[in-house]
Amino acid sequence: MAPSRDHELFGNLAPFAEPAWCNDLASPYYNESHRRVRDYVRQYLSEHVVPYAEEWEENGHVPDEARKHYARSGLAFQGIPREYSGAVGLPAGISHEDWDIFHSLVVSHEVSRIGYAGVTVGLSGGTSIGIPPIIVHGTEKQKRDWLPGIFTGEISFCLGATEPTGGSDLANLKTTARRTEDGQAYIVNGHKKWITGAIRATYMTTAVRTGGPGIAGVSMLVIPLDSPGVTRRRIKNSGWNAADSTWVTLENVRVPADHLIGRENEGFQYLMINFNRERFTMAAGMNTQARICLEDAWAYAMDRKTFGKPLFSHQVIRHKLATLARYIESHWAWIEQIAYHCKVNGGEMGPEVASRIALAKVHGGRLLELASREAQQIFGGLGYQRGGLGGRVEQISRDVRVNIVGGGSEEIITDLAVRQEMAIALKRGAKL
């Protein structure tokens, strides 16, 4: 007897090429509105992004008009409240009241399916991680001054956290912000490195030291990047070529005091909440990229013949594919479970789930490294060649490492997760 479904099959019908809810398996997490969003995003990207993604990555940037069109489409910045988004609605006409974290997860998955992560990030990534502190902790004036212009393309953001001397160890950041004697401004000095999108951004939400050492002395300032004393230069990396990675130097930059986000010396906690969202999005994106490797390698194994037989007919190849499927499906189920917890807690990614998000990000990195390797093994030389049948796999092989280090290195956040879980366990009365 054929399985019963309450929805139509969708997308690539090959094994494991799409998340299970798109095809035969029932899911408690998704409904018709999520399917509408999925269809809308897939159609938009197929028309406006996918045909040009390889070219944009090769050229090293996403054209300004493409970024503006993307911002107006509603696909980006779903976290911005309705009163600041002007005429731009959410994808597929979903209301703000009905939008939940699973709609955001659907968008994240679909955008990651492009296969060129630098393009994905170049479309909106810098702004996406630069504005959450403003949305959550900004004043009404700050929100009205900065958020509406994001949808017209007049304003864009980046997040200035990582420095030449450290990324994961933000408690020891070196960039300083000293109050002027009249209290009307801060004078900022320091360097920020590998800042996504900064080369073209208008503002940088910046972690600065306003107090003493450690986490208690960190604040968040929004720095206009056209200010005197700001210099920017592009950084060439192995992958993410279209992501506009930038070195930012700040020399006696005068920043108005009303550009402080939240309270002085409380910026570290704002960063940590921001990192939960960033790491969750990265975990989902890595799972999708691993699924791309499986999808493309599976299709190639069916078509490619070796020793007179399809590559797929060799047991060792089928085992590679099965191993990837096991890891991808179980990791995605974990991501969905985390998302569900956040949904029933008002969409918040609080400290109780931070360790699981961190470990899901770590596991996603290990999974993507394996998927990239095994897919390249199946493709052979084509997996090493830019473009063509193995083009997405080859690109992912160059992008994979930034996922392991970016957003908190594997070693740092693995230890962080264990320490956080120990603290939570002791608090609830565990005898350890």
Short mmCIF file of C-alpha atoms in Angstrom, two decimals:
data_model
loop_
_atom_site.label_atom_id
_atom_site.label_comp_id
_atom_site.label_asym_id
_atom_site.label_seq_id
_atom_site.Cartn_x
_atom_site.Cartn_y
_atom_site.Cartn_z
CA MET A 1 0.00 0.00 0.00
CA ALA A 2 1.37 3.42 -0.96
CA PRO A 3 2.05 5.81 1.91
CA SER A 4 -0.62 8.44 2.53
CA ARG A 5 0.29 12.10 2.21
CA ASP A 6 -1.48 15.36 2.87
CA HIS A 7 0.71 17.22 0.37
CA GLU A 8 2.24 16.94 -3.07
CA LEU A 9 5.75 15.65 -3.62
CA PHE A 10 8.26 18.43 -4.16
CA GLY A 11 11.58 19.09 -5.81
CA ASN A 12 14.16 16.43 -6.57
CA LEU A 13 12.54 13.04 -5.93
CA ALA A 14 15.85 11.17 -5.73
CA PRO A 15 16.69 9.57 -2.35
CA PHE A 16 17.54 12.09 0.38
CA ALA A 17 17.87 14.97 -2.10
CA GLU A 18 15.27 16.96 -0.17
CA PRO A 19 14.35 17.02 3.53
CA ALA A 20 11.95 14.20 4.34
CA TRP A 21 8.96 16.50 4.89
CA CYS A 22 9.12 17.55 1.23
CA ASN A 23 8.33 14.03 0.07
CA ASP A 24 6.82 10.95 1.70
CA LEU A 25 7.31 11.39 5.43
CA ALA A 26 4.85 13.17 7.68
CA SER A 27 6.13 15.91 9.97
CA PRO A 28 4.59 17.74 12.94
CA TYR A 29 6.63 20.87 12.23
CA TYR A 30 5.44 22.02 8.82
CA ASN A 31 2.07 22.99 7.39
CA GLU A 32 0.70 24.50 4.21
CA SER A 33 2.19 27.91 4.97
CA HIS A 34 5.68 26.41 5.17
CA ARG A 35 5.16 24.72 1.81
CA ARG A 36 4.07 28.05 0.32
CA VAL A 37 7.23 29.70 1.58
CA ARG A 38 9.37 26.83 0.27
CA ASP A 39 7.77 27.06 -3.18
CA TYR A 40 8.10 30.85 -3.27
CA VAL A 41 11.77 30.83 -2.29
CA ARG A 42 12.68 27.98 -4.67
CA GLN A 43 11.00 29.82 -7.56
CA TYR A 44 12.61 33.16 -6.75
CA LEU A 45 16.10 31.72 -6.47
CA SER A 46 15.70 29.60 -9.61
CA GLU A 47 14.85 32.74 -11.55
CA HIS A 48 16.99 35.45 -9.99
CA VAL A 49 20.02 33.81 -8.36
CA VAL A 50 20.88 30.25 -9.39
CA PRO A 51 21.61 31.05 -13.08
CA TYR A 52 24.16 33.68 -12.03
CA ALA A 53 25.61 32.26 -8.80
CA GLU A 54 28.71 30.70 -10.32
CA GLU A 55 29.51 33.91 -12.20
CA TRP A 56 29.01 36.09 -9.13
CA GLU A 57 31.24 33.86 -7.02
CA GLU A 58 33.92 33.90 -9.70
CA ASN A 59 33.72 37.70 -9.98
CA GLY A 60 33.91 38.08 -6.22
CA HIS A 61 30.72 40.01 -5.57
CA VAL A 62 26.95 39.99 -5.84
CA PRO A 63 25.78 42.93 -7.99
CA ASP A 64 24.18 45.77 -6.03
CA GLU A 65 20.92 45.54 -7.95
CA ALA A 66 20.66 41.82 -7.18
CA ARG A 67 21.15 42.53 -3.47
CA LYS A 68 18.53 45.28 -3.51
CA HIS A 69 16.06 43.09 -5.39
CA TYR A 70 16.66 40.33 -2.86
CA ALA A 71 16.01 42.73 0.04
CA ARG A 72 12.74 43.85 -1.56
CA SER A 73 11.63 40.24 -2.13
CA GLY A 74 11.05 39.60 1.57
CA LEU A 75 13.49 36.69 1.65
CA ALA A 76 15.92 38.50 3.92
CA PHE A 77 15.57 40.11 7.33
CA GLN A 78 12.42 38.34 8.52
CA GLY A 79 13.39 39.28 12.07
CA ILE A 80 12.77 42.99 11.46
CA PRO A 81 9.40 43.97 12.96
CA ARG A 82 6.64 44.94 10.55
CA GLU A 83 6.61 48.62 11.57
CA TYR A 84 10.12 49.07 10.18
CA SER A 85 9.83 47.09 6.94
CA GLY A 86 7.67 49.52 4.97
CA ALA A 87 5.82 47.93 2.08
CA VAL A 88 8.01 44.80 2.10
CA GLY A 89 6.11 41.81 3.44
CA LEU A 90 7.22 38.34 4.38
CA PRO A 91 7.71 35.64 1.71
CA ALA A 92 4.61 34.15 0.09
CA GLY A 93 2.37 36.62 1.89
CA ILE A 94 2.73 34.96 5.29
CA SER A 95 1.67 37.32 8.09
CA HIS A 96 4.05 38.35 10.85
CA GLU A 97 1.70 36.72 13.34
CA ASP A 98 1.89 33.35 11.57
CA TRP A 99 5.62 33.43 10.83
CA ASP A 100 7.64 31.04 13.01
CA ILE A 101 11.15 29.67 13.24
CA PHE A 102 10.32 26.85 10.84
CA HIS A 103 9.51 29.37 8.12
CA SER A 104 12.97 30.84 8.73
CA LEU A 105 14.48 27.36 8.63
CA VAL A 106 12.80 26.71 5.28
CA VAL A 107 14.25 29.95 3.89
CA SER A 108 17.70 29.11 5.24
CA HIS A 109 17.59 25.66 3.65
CA GLU A 110 16.42 26.92 0.28
CA VAL A 111 18.97 29.71 0.10
CA SER A 112 21.78 27.31 1.05
CA ARG A 113 20.73 25.01 -1.81
CA ILE A 114 22.31 27.50 -4.20
CA GLY A 115 25.56 25.69 -3.42
CA TYR A 116 27.67 28.85 -3.59
CA ALA A 117 27.83 29.96 0.03
CA GLY A 118 29.71 33.14 -0.81
CA VAL A 119 26.75 34.23 -2.91
CA THR A 120 24.31 33.24 -0.17
CA VAL A 121 26.25 35.41 2.29
CA GLY A 122 26.79 38.17 -0.25
CA LEU A 123 23.06 38.61 -0.78
CA SER A 124 22.35 39.64 2.80
CA GLY A 125 24.67 37.88 5.24
CA GLY A 126 26.52 40.88 6.66
CA THR A 127 23.33 42.76 7.38
CA SER A 128 21.62 39.65 8.72
CA ILE A 129 24.17 39.28 11.51
CA GLY A 130 24.70 43.00 12.02
CA ILE A 131 21.13 44.03 12.83
CA PRO A 132 19.90 41.60 15.54
CA PRO A 133 21.48 43.63 18.39
CA ILE A 134 19.65 46.70 17.07
CA ILE A 135 16.34 44.86 16.76
CA VAL A 136 16.58 43.46 20.29
CA HIS A 137 18.41 46.19 22.22
CA GLY A 138 18.24 49.33 20.07
CA THR A 139 16.26 52.44 20.93
CA GLU A 140 13.15 53.38 18.99
CA LYS A 141 15.07 56.15 17.25
CA GLN A 142 17.88 53.79 16.26
CA LYS A 143 15.41 51.32 14.79
CA ARG A 144 13.58 53.99 12.82
CA ASP A 145 16.82 55.56 11.59
CA TRP A 146 18.49 52.36 10.45
CA LEU A 147 16.07 49.51 9.76
CA PRO A 148 13.70 50.82 7.03
CA GLY A 149 16.58 51.72 4.71
CA ILE A 150 17.74 48.11 4.67
CA PHE A 151 14.78 47.17 2.47
CA THR A 152 15.53 49.88 -0.09
CA GLY A 153 19.22 49.11 -0.24
CA GLU A 154 20.22 52.54 1.06
CA ILE A 155 21.52 51.03 4.30
CA SER A 156 23.47 47.84 4.93
CA PHE A 157 25.24 46.48 7.98
CA CYS A 158 28.02 44.14 8.99
CA LEU A 159 29.10 42.75 12.36
CA GLY A 160 32.51 43.85 13.58
CA ALA A 161 33.51 41.27 16.14
CA THR A 162 36.56 39.27 14.96
CA GLU A 163 39.97 40.90 15.31
CA PRO A 164 43.44 40.00 14.00
CA THR A 165 44.37 38.64 17.43
CA GLY A 166 41.27 36.53 17.97
CA GLY A 167 37.76 35.62 16.94
CA SER A 168 36.28 33.14 19.39
CA ASP A 169 37.97 34.85 22.36
CA LEU A 170 35.87 38.00 22.17
CA ALA A 171 36.17 38.66 25.89
CA ASN A 172 39.73 39.81 25.17
CA LEU A 173 39.04 42.06 22.19
CA LYS A 174 41.43 44.98 21.72
CA THR A 175 39.42 47.64 19.88
CA THR A 176 38.80 50.54 22.27
CA ALA A 177 36.09 53.19 22.47
CA ARG A 178 36.81 56.12 24.81
CA ARG A 179 34.17 58.68 25.76
CA THR A 180 34.98 62.28 24.91
CA GLU A 181 35.11 64.73 27.80
CA ASP A 182 31.73 66.21 26.86
CA GLY A 183 30.20 62.71 26.71
CA GLN A 184 28.79 63.31 23.23
CA ALA A 185 30.91 60.78 21.35
CA TYR A 186 33.29 57.83 21.48
CA ILE A 187 36.74 57.78 19.91
CA VAL A 188 37.34 54.31 18.48
CA ASN A 189 40.70 52.71 17.67
CA GLY A 190 41.45 49.18 16.57
CA HIS A 191 41.21 46.61 13.81
CA LYS A 192 38.51 44.19 12.69
CA LYS A 193 39.32 41.30 10.38
CA TRP A 194 37.34 38.92 8.14
CA ILE A 195 34.28 41.14 8.48
CA THR A 196 31.64 39.82 6.10
CA GLY A 197 30.18 42.50 3.85
CA ALA A 198 32.11 45.42 5.35
CA ILE A 199 33.68 46.53 2.07
CA ARG A 200 30.26 47.78 0.90
CA ALA A 201 28.31 48.19 4.14
CA THR A 202 27.20 51.60 5.38
CA TYR A 203 27.36 50.68 9.08
CA MET A 204 29.26 48.24 11.27
CA THR A 205 27.71 46.98 14.51
CA THR A 206 30.98 46.83 16.41
CA ALA A 207 32.19 45.12 19.56
CA VAL A 208 34.43 47.59 21.41
CA ARG A 209 36.08 47.85 24.79
CA THR A 210 34.63 50.69 26.84
CA GLY A 211 35.55 49.35 30.27
CA GLY A 212 38.06 47.09 31.96
CA PRO A 213 39.31 43.67 30.89
CA GLY A 214 37.08 40.69 30.22
CA ILE A 215 33.44 40.42 29.31
CA ALA A 216 32.35 43.20 31.68
CA GLY A 217 34.07 45.86 29.59
CA VAL A 218 32.54 45.15 26.17
CA SER A 219 29.99 47.39 24.47
CA MET A 220 28.30 47.54 21.07
CA LEU A 221 28.60 50.63 18.87
CA VAL A 222 27.16 51.25 15.41
CA ILE A 223 29.94 52.89 13.41
CA PRO A 224 29.19 54.71 10.12
CA LEU A 225 31.77 53.28 7.74
CA ASP A 226 32.12 56.51 5.79
CA SER A 227 33.50 58.22 8.92
CA PRO A 228 36.95 59.84 8.83
CA GLY A 229 39.52 57.38 10.13
CA VAL A 230 37.84 54.26 8.72
CA THR A 231 39.76 52.35 6.07
CA ARG A 232 38.68 49.10 4.45
CA ARG A 233 40.43 46.59 2.26
CA ARG A 234 39.23 43.35 0.78
CA ILE A 235 40.65 40.03 2.03
CA LYS A 236 41.16 37.16 -0.40
CA ASN A 237 40.18 33.82 1.12
CA SER A 238 40.02 30.23 -0.14
CA GLY A 239 36.25 30.33 -0.49
CA TRP A 240 33.26 32.61 0.06
CA ASN A 241 34.66 34.83 -2.67
CA ALA A 242 31.43 36.79 -3.10
CA ALA A 243 31.01 37.41 0.64
CA ASP A 244 33.10 40.62 0.67
CA SER A 245 35.44 39.61 3.49
CA THR A 246 37.10 42.79 4.76
CA TRP A 247 39.86 44.16 6.99
CA VAL A 248 38.62 47.30 8.76
CA THR A 249 41.01 49.74 10.42
CA LEU A 250 39.64 52.31 12.88
CA GLU A 251 41.91 55.26 13.67
CA ASN A 252 40.51 57.89 16.00
CA VAL A 253 37.04 57.40 14.57
CA ARG A 254 34.50 59.70 16.20
CA VAL A 255 31.17 57.93 16.78
CA PRO A 256 28.13 59.72 18.25
CA ALA A 257 27.32 58.51 21.76
CA ASP A 258 23.73 57.82 20.73
CA HIS A 259 25.08 55.04 18.47
CA LEU A 260 25.64 52.90 21.57
CA ILE A 261 23.43 49.79 21.49
CA GLY A 262 21.81 49.03 24.82
CA ARG A 263 23.88 49.78 27.89
CA GLU A 264 27.57 50.46 28.13
CA ASN A 265 29.67 47.43 29.14
CA GLU A 266 26.80 44.98 28.53
CA GLY A 267 27.60 44.26 24.89
CA PHE A 268 29.09 40.83 25.44
CA GLN A 269 25.72 39.29 26.32
CA TYR A 270 24.22 40.87 23.19
CA LEU A 271 26.92 39.17 21.14
CA MET A 272 26.26 35.79 22.73
CA ILE A 273 22.56 35.88 21.82
CA ASN A 274 23.57 36.92 18.33
CA PHE A 275 25.95 33.96 18.10
CA ASN A 276 23.21 31.49 18.99
CA ARG A 277 21.23 32.58 15.94
CA GLU A 278 24.30 32.69 13.72
CA ARG A 279 25.42 29.20 14.78
CA PHE A 280 21.94 27.76 14.33
CA THR A 281 21.76 29.20 10.81
CA MET A 282 25.24 27.87 10.05
CA ALA A 283 24.30 24.39 11.30
CA ALA A 284 21.27 24.34 9.01
CA GLY A 285 23.30 25.66 6.10
CA MET A 286 26.02 23.05 6.53
CA ASN A 287 23.41 20.30 6.58
CA THR A 288 21.97 21.61 3.32
CA GLN A 289 25.40 21.82 1.71
CA ALA A 290 26.09 18.24 2.79
CA ARG A 291 22.78 17.27 1.20
CA ILE A 292 23.92 18.98 -2.01
CA CYS A 293 27.04 16.81 -1.99
CA LEU A 294 24.89 13.71 -1.54
CA GLU A 295 22.37 14.78 -4.18
CA ASP A 296 24.96 15.57 -6.85
CA ALA A 297 27.17 12.56 -6.06
CA TRP A 298 24.18 10.20 -6.15
CA ALA A 299 23.09 11.51 -9.55
CA TYR A 300 26.61 11.20 -10.92
CA ALA A 301 27.02 7.66 -9.55
CA MET A 302 23.87 6.61 -11.41
CA ASP A 303 25.12 8.03 -14.70
CA ARG A 304 28.85 7.34 -14.60
CA LYS A 305 30.04 3.92 -15.79
CA THR A 306 33.21 2.20 -14.64
CA PHE A 307 34.36 -1.23 -15.78
CA GLY A 308 31.21 -1.45 -17.88
CA LYS A 309 28.81 -0.89 -14.98
CA PRO A 310 27.21 2.16 -13.34
CA LEU A 311 29.31 3.50 -10.50
CA PHE A 312 26.27 3.07 -8.26
CA SER A 313 26.39 -0.71 -8.75
CA HIS A 314 29.57 -0.93 -6.65
CA GLN A 315 28.79 -1.66 -3.02
CA VAL A 316 31.50 0.64 -1.73
CA ILE A 317 29.85 3.59 -3.48
CA ARG A 318 26.42 2.75 -2.11
CA HIS A 319 27.91 2.55 1.38
CA LYS A 320 29.39 6.03 1.00
CA LEU A 321 25.99 7.39 0.00
CA ALA A 322 24.21 5.54 2.81
CA THR A 323 26.65 6.87 5.40
CA LEU A 324 26.08 10.43 4.28
CA ALA A 325 22.31 9.90 4.32
CA ARG A 326 22.46 8.61 7.91
CA TYR A 327 24.36 11.61 9.16
CA ILE A 328 22.40 14.19 7.17
CA GLU A 329 18.98 12.94 8.23
CA SER A 330 19.87 12.56 11.91
CA HIS A 331 21.55 15.97 12.02
CA TRP A 332 18.53 17.60 10.38
CA ALA A 333 16.23 15.96 12.93
CA TRP A 334 18.36 17.48 15.69
CA ILE A 335 18.10 20.92 14.08
CA GLU A 336 14.32 20.56 13.88
CA GLN A 337 14.14 19.53 17.54
CA ILE A 338 16.11 22.63 18.57
CA ALA A 339 13.87 24.77 16.37
CA TYR A 340 10.77 23.30 17.99
CA HIS A 341 12.06 24.12 21.47
CA CYS A 342 12.67 27.71 20.36
CA LYS A 343 9.23 27.92 18.77
CA VAL A 344 7.37 26.94 21.93
CA ASN A 345 9.50 29.43 23.87
CA GLY A 346 8.46 32.42 21.81
CA GLY A 347 11.15 32.03 19.19
CA GLU A 348 13.91 32.79 21.67
CA MET A 349 17.28 31.04 21.53
CA GLY A 350 18.09 31.33 25.19
CA PRO A 351 20.99 30.00 27.29
CA GLU A 352 19.24 26.67 27.90
CA VAL A 353 19.67 25.74 24.24
CA ALA A 354 23.00 27.44 23.52
CA SER A 355 25.10 24.32 24.09
CA ARG A 356 22.96 22.23 21.76
CA ILE A 357 23.15 24.87 19.07
CA ALA A 358 26.93 24.96 19.48
CA LEU A 359 27.22 21.18 19.18
CA ALA A 360 24.84 21.09 16.22
CA LYS A 361 27.12 23.59 14.53
CA VAL A 362 30.19 21.47 15.33
CA HIS A 363 28.48 18.31 14.11
CA GLY A 364 27.39 20.09 10.95
CA GLY A 365 31.00 20.98 10.25
CA ARG A 366 32.19 17.40 10.69
CA LEU A 367 29.32 16.21 8.49
CA LEU A 368 30.10 18.72 5.75
CA GLU A 369 33.79 17.82 5.74
CA LEU A 370 32.87 14.16 5.27
CA ALA A 371 30.26 14.90 2.62
CA SER A 372 32.66 17.11 0.67
CA ARG A 373 35.37 14.44 0.73
CA GLU A 374 33.12 11.53 -0.22
CA ALA A 375 31.39 13.45 -2.98
CA GLN A 376 34.74 14.43 -4.48
CA GLN A 377 35.85 10.80 -4.29
CA ILE A 378 32.76 9.75 -6.24
CA PHE A 379 33.15 12.52 -8.80
CA GLY A 380 36.86 11.92 -9.25
CA GLY A 381 38.47 14.63 -11.36
CA LEU A 382 35.14 16.37 -11.93
CA GLY A 383 34.94 17.06 -8.21
CA TYR A 384 38.15 19.05 -8.48
CA GLN A 385 37.10 21.00 -11.56
CA ARG A 386 35.33 24.33 -11.29
CA GLY A 387 31.91 24.39 -12.93
CA GLY A 388 30.19 21.55 -14.75
CA LEU A 389 28.64 18.47 -13.18
CA GLY A 390 30.75 18.65 -10.04
CA GLY A 391 30.72 22.44 -9.79
CA ARG A 392 28.74 22.72 -6.59
CA VAL A 393 30.78 19.99 -4.92
CA GLU A 394 34.06 21.64 -5.90
CA GLN A 395 32.84 25.00 -4.61
CA ILE A 396 31.76 23.49 -1.30
CA SER A 397 35.22 21.95 -0.92
CA ARG A 398 36.64 25.49 -0.92
CA ASP A 399 33.96 26.91 1.36
CA VAL A 400 33.90 24.15 3.95
CA ARG A 401 36.63 25.39 6.28
CA VAL A 402 35.05 28.76 6.99
CA ASN A 403 32.12 26.89 8.50
CA ILE A 404 34.40 25.07 10.93
CA VAL A 405 36.18 28.20 12.17
CA GLY A 406 33.59 30.93 11.57
CA GLY A 407 30.96 31.58 14.22
CA GLY A 408 33.19 30.06 16.88
CA SER A 409 35.87 27.48 16.24
CA GLU A 410 35.10 23.82 16.86
CA GLU A 411 37.50 23.55 19.78
CA ILE A 412 36.22 26.64 21.57
CA ILE A 413 32.49 26.03 21.28
CA THR A 414 32.75 22.30 21.99
CA ASP A 415 34.34 23.10 25.34
CA LEU A 416 31.84 25.91 25.86
CA ALA A 417 28.95 23.50 25.28
CA VAL A 418 30.23 20.99 27.83
CA ARG A 419 30.78 23.67 30.47
CA GLN A 420 27.34 25.16 29.87
CA GLU A 421 25.64 21.78 30.14
CA MET A 422 27.49 21.04 33.37
CA ALA A 423 26.32 24.33 34.84
CA ILE A 424 22.72 23.67 33.79
CA ALA A 425 22.83 20.12 35.16
CA LEU A 426 24.13 21.28 38.53
CA LYS A 427 21.49 23.99 38.68
CA ARG A 428 18.70 21.46 38.20
CA GLY A 429 20.11 19.27 40.97
CA ALA A 430 22.17 16.65 39.16
CA LYS A 431 24.58 14.76 41.42
CA LEU A 432 27.87 15.05 39.55
#
